[in-house]
């Protein structure tokens, strides 16, 4: 629905000489928003104090020490979370359900301004320190995680039975961001049932299967296994050394580990092709995956920054499938090497894993994939580098029943759909031609349909009739066509 003040808005361009239109009046903040901002500010102050070591004991030797840390935890993270949730509630509660993207292209932090660059540098620096913590410590960097792990020690002991480390801090922060910004996403798109359910799904899988369950497994002296990630997104689950660690406790076969490996094999060989055939890659990329969960929640304010150019599309097709080929070759070589007693790589097998981890997992998915949210949009990793997205995309493009249908006669070429497509698809070009959207990169987030003011777009699962281009009679013909033809230019 379009709000009444916008419907009543009138601007005579001819009388004004076709100058710059009058700017929309700034919205007045509600009292609840100011209260929420105050809570966030107070929580931030307590967090800074905790990170400086003020108010938290150096060790947890007594129950009093534990109580002090819990108090500081509640005063910092507790107030930050409550303030963030209340801000979203007060921001959207008195507005009419409908499209809420006014001002996105003018706010400094959402249009690659100084604030966006500052945030991007901060996130990038955080990931560099996180992934290369040991190496940086060896070079003389202080233990920057010492106070943050101390602040989360009681929670880690309660969940996992061990002290917190930098990876627990990361998982906790990741889950908080998905949850808080997930509530914002639900309130913002509450006019769209699909968005509300989908957002609840990624919040559930992140909290339950990527944070709580691995912690409980750790407490039970089992491998800290993530059931929402499997090969090739989590390639080490299919690499010789890691599978042995999961399968065995010493020399004894671990039946829990057997179940984990069996689930991983079932997920990639059965679950992935079957669900992608029926529902497209959205079942994973927009409903289950933690990477997609962060992109759809915390990354939502920057979804409009993705490049829609054909050049970006060409790079996308080359890079993402190169990463897929890289992980396949790495996995095959590692297993061949293990099968013939390290006679191919010898001790170099360790460095093969390290190279992949450095280039793809650490640098691409973490540093660039999240650090560049404020500069390149929220799906940089998903669009250009994720090997799981590459496999799902191939199945979706050539075999799946999923597509986005268009009603071209109703399209008024406003461009909302293309603007807010985080995967860089020029949706409007398809709608103008009245063509169904069948793209390997589409994650089925449905935001293009949610922001369309005329209901032109619809996510559907149906017959594969008409899925292939005129000169391609089936999946193989279409695949050969795509290999030999550059992406069609948008008009």
Short mmCIF file of C-alpha atoms in Angstrom, two decimals:
data_model
loop_
_atom_site.label_atom_id
_atom_site.label_comp_id
_atom_site.label_asym_id
_atom_site.label_seq_id
_atom_site.Cartn_x
_atom_site.Cartn_y
_atom_site.Cartn_z
CA UNK A 1 0.00 0.00 0.00
CA UNK A 2 1.11 3.56 -0.74
CA UNK A 3 0.76 5.98 2.14
CA UNK A 4 -1.68 8.89 1.83
CA UNK A 5 0.95 11.68 2.13
CA UNK A 6 2.77 10.22 -0.85
CA UNK A 7 -0.44 9.94 -2.91
CA UNK A 8 -1.19 13.60 -2.14
CA UNK A 9 2.32 14.68 -3.12
CA UNK A 10 2.23 17.11 -6.05
CA UNK A 11 5.13 18.63 -7.94
CA UNK A 12 4.75 20.73 -11.10
CA UNK A 13 7.92 20.05 -13.09
CA UNK A 14 7.01 22.43 -15.91
CA UNK A 15 6.46 25.36 -13.57
CA UNK A 16 9.70 24.59 -11.75
CA UNK A 17 11.67 24.38 -14.97
CA UNK A 18 12.38 20.67 -14.58
CA UNK A 19 14.75 21.31 -11.70
CA UNK A 20 15.42 19.07 -8.76
CA UNK A 21 12.17 17.76 -7.24
CA UNK A 22 11.33 18.86 -3.73
CA UNK A 23 12.78 16.48 -1.19
CA UNK A 24 10.49 14.32 0.87
CA UNK A 25 10.15 15.81 4.37
CA UNK A 26 12.22 14.05 7.00
CA UNK A 27 10.16 11.76 9.18
CA UNK A 28 9.83 12.77 12.80
CA UNK A 29 11.27 10.24 15.19
CA UNK A 30 8.94 8.74 17.74
CA UNK A 31 9.66 8.81 21.46
CA UNK A 32 10.14 5.05 21.39
CA UNK A 33 12.89 5.42 18.78
CA UNK A 34 14.78 7.86 20.99
CA UNK A 35 14.44 5.49 23.94
CA UNK A 36 15.76 2.65 21.77
CA UNK A 37 18.72 4.73 20.60
CA UNK A 38 19.47 5.59 24.23
CA UNK A 39 19.47 1.90 25.18
CA UNK A 40 21.80 1.12 22.28
CA UNK A 41 24.14 3.95 23.32
CA UNK A 42 24.21 2.79 26.96
CA UNK A 43 24.82 -0.79 25.86
CA UNK A 44 27.66 0.37 23.61
CA UNK A 45 29.27 2.24 26.52
CA UNK A 46 29.12 -0.85 28.73
CA UNK A 47 30.52 -2.98 25.89
CA UNK A 48 33.46 -0.61 25.45
CA UNK A 49 34.10 -0.71 29.20
CA UNK A 50 33.98 -4.52 29.13
CA UNK A 51 36.36 -4.66 26.17
CA UNK A 52 38.74 -2.39 28.09
CA UNK A 53 38.62 -4.86 30.97
CA UNK A 54 36.67 -2.55 33.27
CA UNK A 55 34.02 -4.28 35.34
CA UNK A 56 34.99 -7.83 34.41
CA UNK A 57 37.32 -9.99 36.53
CA UNK A 58 40.44 -11.47 34.99
CA UNK A 59 39.35 -15.00 35.94
CA UNK A 60 36.13 -16.78 36.88
CA UNK A 61 37.32 -18.32 40.14
CA UNK A 62 34.26 -17.57 42.31
CA UNK A 63 30.51 -17.37 41.84
CA UNK A 64 30.83 -13.64 42.45
CA UNK A 65 33.16 -13.31 39.45
CA UNK A 66 30.66 -15.17 37.27
CA UNK A 67 27.81 -12.96 38.49
CA UNK A 68 29.80 -9.81 37.66
CA UNK A 69 30.46 -11.03 34.13
CA UNK A 70 26.80 -11.97 33.63
CA UNK A 71 25.84 -8.48 34.83
CA UNK A 72 28.23 -6.82 32.40
CA UNK A 73 27.00 -9.14 29.64
CA UNK A 74 23.39 -8.09 30.29
CA UNK A 75 24.34 -4.41 30.49
CA UNK A 76 26.24 -4.52 27.20
CA UNK A 77 24.93 -7.11 24.76
CA UNK A 78 21.57 -7.27 26.53
CA UNK A 79 20.88 -3.55 26.12
CA UNK A 80 22.25 -3.55 22.57
CA UNK A 81 19.90 -6.36 21.55
CA UNK A 82 16.85 -4.93 23.35
CA UNK A 83 17.54 -1.46 21.95
CA UNK A 84 17.98 -2.81 18.42
CA UNK A 85 14.76 -4.81 18.59
CA UNK A 86 12.75 -1.93 20.06
CA UNK A 87 14.09 0.47 17.45
CA UNK A 88 12.75 -1.70 14.64
CA UNK A 89 9.40 -2.07 16.42
CA UNK A 90 8.94 1.67 16.94
CA UNK A 91 10.32 2.46 13.47
CA UNK A 92 7.69 0.40 11.66
CA UNK A 93 4.78 -0.18 14.06
CA UNK A 94 2.77 2.95 13.13
CA UNK A 95 3.41 2.72 9.40
CA UNK A 96 1.09 1.09 6.92
CA UNK A 97 2.23 -2.29 5.56
CA UNK A 98 3.93 -1.88 2.21
CA UNK A 99 7.18 -0.99 0.47
CA UNK A 100 9.55 0.82 2.86
CA UNK A 101 12.64 1.85 0.90
CA UNK A 102 12.36 5.64 0.86
CA UNK A 103 15.72 7.37 1.15
CA UNK A 104 17.84 4.26 0.59
CA UNK A 105 19.82 5.87 -2.21
CA UNK A 106 20.41 9.11 -0.29
CA UNK A 107 21.63 7.95 3.12
CA UNK A 108 25.39 8.21 3.45
CA UNK A 109 25.81 4.71 4.85
CA UNK A 110 23.69 3.17 2.07
CA UNK A 111 25.22 4.93 -0.95
CA UNK A 112 28.92 4.20 -0.50
CA UNK A 113 29.48 7.37 1.49
CA UNK A 114 32.11 7.97 4.15
CA UNK A 115 30.12 6.06 6.78
CA UNK A 116 29.77 3.09 4.43
CA UNK A 117 33.51 3.03 3.76
CA UNK A 118 34.22 3.29 7.47
CA UNK A 119 31.91 0.38 8.27
CA UNK A 120 33.37 -1.65 5.42
CA UNK A 121 36.91 -1.09 6.68
CA UNK A 122 35.87 -2.03 10.22
CA UNK A 123 34.18 -5.30 9.16
CA UNK A 124 37.10 -6.15 6.86
CA UNK A 125 39.60 -5.54 9.66
CA UNK A 126 37.54 -7.69 12.03
CA UNK A 127 37.58 -10.63 9.59
CA UNK A 128 41.31 -10.26 8.97
CA UNK A 129 42.01 -10.40 12.70
CA UNK A 130 39.55 -13.29 13.14
CA UNK A 131 40.93 -15.52 10.41
CA UNK A 132 44.64 -14.75 10.88
CA UNK A 133 44.59 -14.29 14.64
CA UNK A 134 47.40 -16.76 15.36
CA UNK A 135 49.65 -15.36 12.64
CA UNK A 136 49.07 -11.77 13.76
CA UNK A 137 49.72 -12.74 17.39
CA UNK A 138 53.04 -14.24 16.32
CA UNK A 139 53.90 -10.87 14.75
CA UNK A 140 53.29 -9.09 18.04
CA UNK A 141 49.62 -8.13 17.88
CA UNK A 142 48.01 -8.02 21.36
CA UNK A 143 45.28 -10.51 22.25
CA UNK A 144 42.35 -8.38 21.07
CA UNK A 145 39.88 -11.17 21.87
CA UNK A 146 40.96 -11.56 25.50
CA UNK A 147 38.30 -9.32 27.04
CA UNK A 148 35.53 -10.28 24.59
CA UNK A 149 36.04 -13.99 25.27
CA UNK A 150 36.06 -13.26 29.00
CA UNK A 151 32.73 -11.45 28.64
CA UNK A 152 31.24 -14.49 26.89
CA UNK A 153 32.89 -17.13 29.08
CA UNK A 154 29.80 -17.76 31.28
CA UNK A 155 27.59 -18.23 28.20
CA UNK A 156 30.15 -20.51 26.58
CA UNK A 157 30.49 -22.60 29.75
CA UNK A 158 26.69 -22.86 30.02
CA UNK A 159 26.30 -23.95 26.39
CA UNK A 160 29.52 -25.78 25.51
CA UNK A 161 31.13 -26.58 28.84
CA UNK A 162 34.39 -24.84 27.87
CA UNK A 163 35.75 -21.29 27.87
CA UNK A 164 34.98 -18.99 24.96
CA UNK A 165 37.43 -18.45 22.11
CA UNK A 166 37.40 -16.09 19.14
CA UNK A 167 35.21 -18.47 17.12
CA UNK A 168 32.57 -18.55 19.82
CA UNK A 169 32.64 -14.74 19.89
CA UNK A 170 32.20 -14.72 16.11
CA UNK A 171 29.32 -17.21 16.18
CA UNK A 172 27.59 -15.25 18.93
CA UNK A 173 27.90 -11.92 17.10
CA UNK A 174 26.79 -13.55 13.84
CA UNK A 175 23.69 -14.99 15.49
CA UNK A 176 22.85 -11.68 17.19
CA UNK A 177 23.04 -9.82 13.87
CA UNK A 178 20.84 -12.35 12.07
CA UNK A 179 18.28 -12.28 14.90
CA UNK A 180 18.08 -8.51 15.48
CA UNK A 181 18.09 -7.56 11.82
CA UNK A 182 15.79 -10.50 11.12
CA UNK A 183 13.13 -8.87 13.31
CA UNK A 184 13.70 -5.64 11.37
CA UNK A 185 13.23 -7.55 8.11
CA UNK A 186 9.97 -9.11 9.34
CA UNK A 187 8.54 -5.74 10.38
CA UNK A 188 9.69 -4.01 7.21
CA UNK A 189 8.18 -6.64 4.89
CA UNK A 190 5.19 -7.57 7.04
CA UNK A 191 2.92 -6.99 4.04
CA UNK A 192 4.51 -10.06 2.43
CA UNK A 193 3.88 -13.45 4.04
CA UNK A 194 6.67 -15.12 2.07
CA UNK A 195 9.27 -12.70 3.44
CA UNK A 196 8.10 -13.15 7.02
CA UNK A 197 8.22 -16.95 6.91
CA UNK A 198 11.52 -17.02 5.02
CA UNK A 199 13.15 -14.67 7.51
CA UNK A 200 11.90 -16.73 10.45
CA UNK A 201 13.44 -19.77 8.76
CA UNK A 202 16.95 -18.32 8.44
CA UNK A 203 16.75 -17.04 12.04
CA UNK A 204 15.72 -20.49 13.26
CA UNK A 205 18.47 -22.34 11.40
CA UNK A 206 21.15 -19.87 12.47
CA UNK A 207 20.18 -19.92 16.14
CA UNK A 208 19.31 -23.60 16.39
CA UNK A 209 21.59 -25.41 13.95
CA UNK A 210 24.56 -23.04 13.60
CA UNK A 211 24.89 -21.86 17.21
CA UNK A 212 23.07 -23.91 19.85
CA UNK A 213 23.41 -27.43 18.38
CA UNK A 214 27.17 -27.22 17.66
CA UNK A 215 27.65 -25.94 21.19
CA UNK A 216 25.69 -28.83 22.68
CA UNK A 217 27.72 -31.28 20.58
CA UNK A 218 30.89 -29.71 21.92
CA UNK A 219 29.58 -30.09 25.48
CA UNK A 220 28.91 -33.78 24.77
CA UNK A 221 32.52 -34.23 23.59
CA UNK A 222 31.43 -34.66 19.98
CA UNK A 223 32.69 -32.87 16.85
CA UNK A 224 31.34 -29.32 16.60
CA UNK A 225 29.37 -30.16 13.46
CA UNK A 226 27.25 -27.67 11.49
CA UNK A 227 24.33 -29.44 9.85
CA UNK A 228 23.40 -26.40 7.72
CA UNK A 229 26.75 -26.48 5.93
CA UNK A 230 28.06 -29.31 3.79
CA UNK A 231 30.41 -29.91 0.87
CA UNK A 232 31.32 -27.91 -1.20
CA UNK A 233 30.45 -24.89 0.98
CA UNK A 234 32.11 -26.61 3.93
CA UNK A 235 34.72 -28.58 1.94
CA UNK A 236 36.73 -29.86 4.89
CA UNK A 237 33.77 -32.08 5.86
CA UNK A 238 34.69 -34.14 2.79
CA UNK A 239 38.48 -33.96 3.11
CA UNK A 240 40.46 -36.97 4.39
CA UNK A 241 41.89 -35.57 7.63
CA UNK A 242 38.68 -33.93 8.80
CA UNK A 243 36.47 -36.92 8.02
CA UNK A 244 38.80 -39.11 10.09
CA UNK A 245 38.53 -36.65 12.99
CA UNK A 246 34.72 -36.75 12.78
CA UNK A 247 34.49 -40.53 12.35
CA UNK A 248 36.89 -41.63 15.08
CA UNK A 249 37.57 -40.96 18.73
CA UNK A 250 41.12 -42.15 18.92
CA UNK A 251 40.95 -45.59 17.29
CA UNK A 252 37.28 -46.16 18.10
CA UNK A 253 34.59 -45.57 15.50
CA UNK A 254 32.24 -42.79 16.65
CA UNK A 255 28.65 -43.56 15.61
CA UNK A 256 27.63 -39.93 16.06
CA UNK A 257 30.40 -39.02 13.65
CA UNK A 258 29.20 -41.70 11.24
CA UNK A 259 25.75 -40.09 11.29
CA UNK A 260 27.30 -36.67 10.61
CA UNK A 261 29.25 -37.88 7.59
CA UNK A 262 26.26 -39.88 6.33
CA UNK A 263 24.08 -36.79 6.63
CA UNK A 264 26.62 -34.72 4.68
CA UNK A 265 26.71 -37.29 1.87
CA UNK A 266 22.91 -37.55 1.82
CA UNK A 267 22.55 -33.76 1.83
CA UNK A 268 24.72 -33.16 -1.23
CA UNK A 269 23.80 -36.27 -3.25
CA UNK A 270 20.07 -36.58 -2.49
CA UNK A 271 18.66 -33.60 -0.61
CA UNK A 272 20.29 -30.96 -2.80
CA UNK A 273 19.19 -32.20 -6.26
CA UNK A 274 15.69 -33.22 -5.13
CA UNK A 275 14.80 -30.02 -3.29
CA UNK A 276 16.42 -27.85 -5.95
CA UNK A 277 14.44 -29.61 -8.66
CA UNK A 278 11.17 -28.82 -6.92
CA UNK A 279 11.90 -25.44 -5.31
CA UNK A 280 15.02 -24.00 -6.93
CA UNK A 281 18.08 -22.94 -4.97
CA UNK A 282 15.95 -20.78 -2.67
CA UNK A 283 15.31 -23.73 -0.31
CA UNK A 284 18.94 -23.43 0.76
CA UNK A 285 20.27 -19.98 -0.17
CA UNK A 286 17.32 -18.02 1.22
CA UNK A 287 15.85 -20.37 3.83
CA UNK A 288 18.69 -22.37 5.47
CA UNK A 289 22.20 -21.11 4.72
CA UNK A 290 23.88 -18.94 7.34
CA UNK A 291 25.69 -16.89 4.68
CA UNK A 292 22.37 -16.13 3.02
CA UNK A 293 20.80 -15.53 6.41
CA UNK A 294 23.27 -12.76 7.23
CA UNK A 295 22.91 -11.28 3.73
CA UNK A 296 19.11 -11.20 3.96
CA UNK A 297 19.01 -9.64 7.43
CA UNK A 298 22.08 -7.58 8.32
CA UNK A 299 22.83 -7.01 4.62
CA UNK A 300 19.33 -5.86 3.63
CA UNK A 301 20.13 -2.11 3.80
CA UNK A 302 22.73 -2.55 1.04
CA UNK A 303 20.98 -4.95 -1.34
CA UNK A 304 20.51 -2.14 -3.90
CA UNK A 305 24.30 -1.76 -4.39
CA UNK A 306 24.74 -4.92 -6.49
CA UNK A 307 25.89 -4.27 -10.05
CA UNK A 308 23.28 -5.01 -12.72
CA UNK A 309 25.70 -4.69 -15.66
CA UNK A 310 26.34 -7.40 -18.21
CA UNK A 311 30.05 -7.14 -17.44
CA UNK A 312 29.36 -8.15 -13.83
CA UNK A 313 27.21 -11.02 -15.12
CA UNK A 314 30.09 -12.27 -17.29
CA UNK A 315 32.56 -12.11 -14.39
CA UNK A 316 30.03 -13.86 -12.16
CA UNK A 317 29.69 -16.84 -14.48
CA UNK A 318 33.45 -17.30 -14.81
CA UNK A 319 34.47 -16.75 -11.18
CA UNK A 320 31.83 -18.80 -9.37
CA UNK A 321 32.30 -21.85 -11.59
CA UNK A 322 36.08 -21.51 -11.30
CA UNK A 323 35.74 -21.71 -7.51
CA UNK A 324 33.54 -24.80 -7.91
CA UNK A 325 36.15 -26.41 -10.16
CA UNK A 326 38.85 -25.46 -7.65
CA UNK A 327 37.11 -27.19 -4.73
CA UNK A 328 36.30 -30.29 -6.81
CA UNK A 329 39.92 -30.67 -7.95
CA UNK A 330 41.21 -30.01 -4.44
CA UNK A 331 38.92 -32.66 -2.97
CA UNK A 332 39.80 -35.25 -5.63
CA UNK A 333 43.55 -34.66 -5.32
CA UNK A 334 43.45 -34.86 -1.52
CA UNK A 335 41.59 -38.18 -1.59
CA UNK A 336 43.86 -39.65 -4.28
CA UNK A 337 46.85 -38.56 -2.24
CA UNK A 338 45.42 -40.17 0.92
CA UNK A 339 44.52 -43.37 -0.96
CA UNK A 340 48.08 -43.99 -2.13
CA UNK A 341 49.71 -43.04 1.19
CA UNK A 342 50.64 -39.42 0.40
CA UNK A 343 52.71 -40.33 -2.66
CA UNK A 344 51.22 -37.51 -4.77
CA UNK A 345 51.53 -34.51 -2.49
CA UNK A 346 53.38 -35.81 0.53
CA UNK A 347 53.50 -33.18 3.24
CA UNK A 348 52.27 -30.61 0.69
CA UNK A 349 48.70 -31.82 1.24
CA UNK A 350 48.60 -29.55 4.27
CA UNK A 351 49.46 -26.55 2.11
CA UNK A 352 46.84 -27.45 -0.50
CA UNK A 353 44.21 -27.14 2.21
CA UNK A 354 45.79 -23.94 3.49
CA UNK A 355 45.77 -22.33 0.04
CA UNK A 356 42.08 -23.08 -0.49
CA UNK A 357 41.24 -21.91 3.03
CA UNK A 358 43.24 -18.70 2.58
CA UNK A 359 41.92 -17.76 -0.87
CA UNK A 360 38.31 -18.93 -0.77
CA UNK A 361 37.11 -19.46 2.79
CA UNK A 362 38.98 -16.66 4.56
CA UNK A 363 39.65 -13.96 1.97
CA UNK A 364 36.67 -14.42 -0.37
CA UNK A 365 33.77 -15.57 1.80
CA UNK A 366 34.75 -13.64 4.92
CA UNK A 367 36.85 -10.56 4.24
CA UNK A 368 35.31 -9.68 0.87
CA UNK A 369 31.98 -11.46 1.22
CA UNK A 370 30.91 -9.62 4.37
CA UNK A 371 33.37 -6.73 4.58
CA UNK A 372 32.18 -5.37 1.24
CA UNK A 373 28.46 -5.35 2.16
CA UNK A 374 28.36 -1.52 2.40
CA UNK A 375 30.21 -1.13 -0.91
CA UNK A 376 29.11 -3.92 -3.28
CA UNK A 377 25.88 -5.22 -1.79
CA UNK A 378 25.00 -8.11 0.46
CA UNK A 379 25.52 -11.10 -1.83
CA UNK A 380 29.07 -10.66 -3.11
CA UNK A 381 30.12 -14.11 -1.88
CA UNK A 382 26.86 -15.81 -2.85
CA UNK A 383 26.95 -14.30 -6.33
CA UNK A 384 30.62 -14.55 -7.26
CA UNK A 385 32.25 -17.19 -5.09
CA UNK A 386 30.05 -19.73 -3.31
CA UNK A 387 30.60 -23.23 -4.79
CA UNK A 388 27.36 -24.46 -3.21
CA UNK A 389 25.48 -21.69 -5.01
CA UNK A 390 27.21 -22.77 -8.24
CA UNK A 391 25.95 -26.36 -7.93
CA UNK A 392 22.46 -25.24 -6.94
CA UNK A 393 22.47 -22.73 -9.79
CA UNK A 394 23.34 -25.33 -12.41
CA UNK A 395 20.50 -27.57 -11.24
CA UNK A 396 18.11 -24.63 -11.08
CA UNK A 397 19.02 -23.31 -14.52
CA UNK A 398 18.71 -26.57 -16.41
CA UNK A 399 16.45 -28.92 -14.45
CA UNK A 400 14.41 -27.14 -11.78
CA UNK A 401 10.69 -26.36 -11.84
CA UNK A 402 11.29 -23.01 -10.15
CA UNK A 403 11.08 -19.71 -12.00
CA UNK A 404 9.79 -16.17 -11.54
CA UNK A 405 6.88 -15.49 -13.86
CA UNK A 406 6.16 -12.00 -15.17
CA UNK A 407 3.02 -10.20 -16.29
CA UNK A 408 4.60 -7.78 -18.73
CA UNK A 409 1.36 -5.97 -19.53
CA UNK A 410 1.20 -4.68 -15.96
CA UNK A 411 4.85 -3.56 -15.76
CA UNK A 412 5.29 0.22 -15.57
CA UNK A 413 9.12 0.04 -15.66
CA UNK A 414 9.59 1.64 -12.24
CA UNK A 415 12.75 -0.41 -11.73
CA UNK A 416 12.14 -1.36 -8.10
CA UNK A 417 12.64 -5.05 -8.89
CA UNK A 418 16.06 -4.56 -10.49
CA UNK A 419 17.20 -2.03 -7.90
CA UNK A 420 16.58 -4.35 -4.96
CA UNK A 421 17.80 -7.58 -6.56
CA UNK A 422 20.83 -8.43 -4.46
CA UNK A 423 22.09 -10.90 -7.08
CA UNK A 424 22.39 -8.20 -9.74
CA UNK A 425 19.67 -9.54 -12.06
CA UNK A 426 18.03 -6.88 -14.23
CA UNK A 427 14.55 -8.15 -13.41
CA UNK A 428 12.86 -5.22 -15.11
CA UNK A 429 14.33 -6.20 -18.49
CA UNK A 430 12.61 -9.59 -18.24
CA UNK A 431 9.34 -8.07 -17.05
CA UNK A 432 9.30 -5.57 -19.91
CA UNK A 433 9.64 -8.43 -22.38
CA UNK A 434 7.11 -10.55 -20.51
CA UNK A 435 9.69 -13.33 -20.08
CA UNK A 436 9.96 -15.73 -17.17
CA UNK A 437 13.13 -15.33 -15.14
CA UNK A 438 15.17 -18.54 -15.21
CA UNK A 439 18.63 -17.61 -13.94
CA UNK A 440 21.22 -19.74 -12.20
CA UNK A 441 22.09 -16.90 -9.84
CA UNK A 442 18.56 -16.20 -8.57
CA UNK A 443 18.31 -17.19 -4.89
CA UNK A 444 14.53 -16.86 -4.82
CA UNK A 445 14.54 -14.30 -2.01
CA UNK A 446 11.35 -12.84 -3.48
CA UNK A 447 12.18 -9.23 -2.68
CA UNK A 448 11.70 -8.26 -6.34
CA UNK A 449 8.08 -9.40 -6.05
CA UNK A 450 7.71 -7.82 -2.60
CA UNK A 451 8.72 -4.34 -3.83
CA UNK A 452 6.73 -4.46 -7.08
CA UNK A 453 3.80 -2.01 -6.72
CA UNK A 454 1.69 -3.78 -9.36
CA UNK A 455 2.13 -7.48 -8.66
CA UNK A 456 3.96 -8.16 -11.91
CA UNK A 457 6.26 -10.84 -10.49
CA UNK A 458 5.44 -14.19 -8.92
CA UNK A 459 7.67 -16.98 -7.61
CA UNK A 460 6.34 -20.29 -8.91
CA UNK A 461 7.12 -23.99 -9.07
CA UNK A 462 5.55 -25.51 -12.14
CA UNK A 463 6.07 -27.47 -15.36
CA UNK A 464 9.38 -27.04 -17.16
CA UNK A 465 7.56 -26.21 -20.40
CA UNK A 466 9.01 -23.10 -22.05
CA UNK A 467 12.04 -23.10 -19.77
CA UNK A 468 14.61 -23.22 -22.52
CA UNK A 469 15.37 -20.68 -25.21
CA UNK A 470 14.06 -21.12 -28.74
CA UNK A 471 17.27 -22.63 -30.13
CA UNK A 472 17.71 -24.99 -27.15
CA UNK A 473 15.45 -28.00 -26.98
CA UNK A 474 16.48 -29.36 -23.58
CA UNK A 475 18.91 -29.09 -20.66
CA UNK A 476 21.97 -30.24 -22.62
CA UNK A 477 21.21 -28.00 -25.59
CA UNK A 478 20.65 -25.06 -23.26
CA UNK A 479 23.91 -25.77 -21.44
CA UNK A 480 25.86 -25.86 -24.72
CA UNK A 481 24.08 -22.68 -25.80
CA UNK A 482 25.11 -20.91 -22.58
CA UNK A 483 28.72 -22.05 -22.98
CA UNK A 484 28.98 -20.59 -26.47
CA UNK A 485 26.91 -17.42 -26.06
CA UNK A 486 27.63 -14.38 -23.94
CA UNK A 487 24.84 -13.12 -21.67
CA UNK A 488 22.19 -11.26 -23.62
CA UNK A 489 22.44 -7.50 -23.29
CA UNK A 490 19.65 -5.79 -21.40
CA UNK A 491 17.69 -3.24 -23.39
#
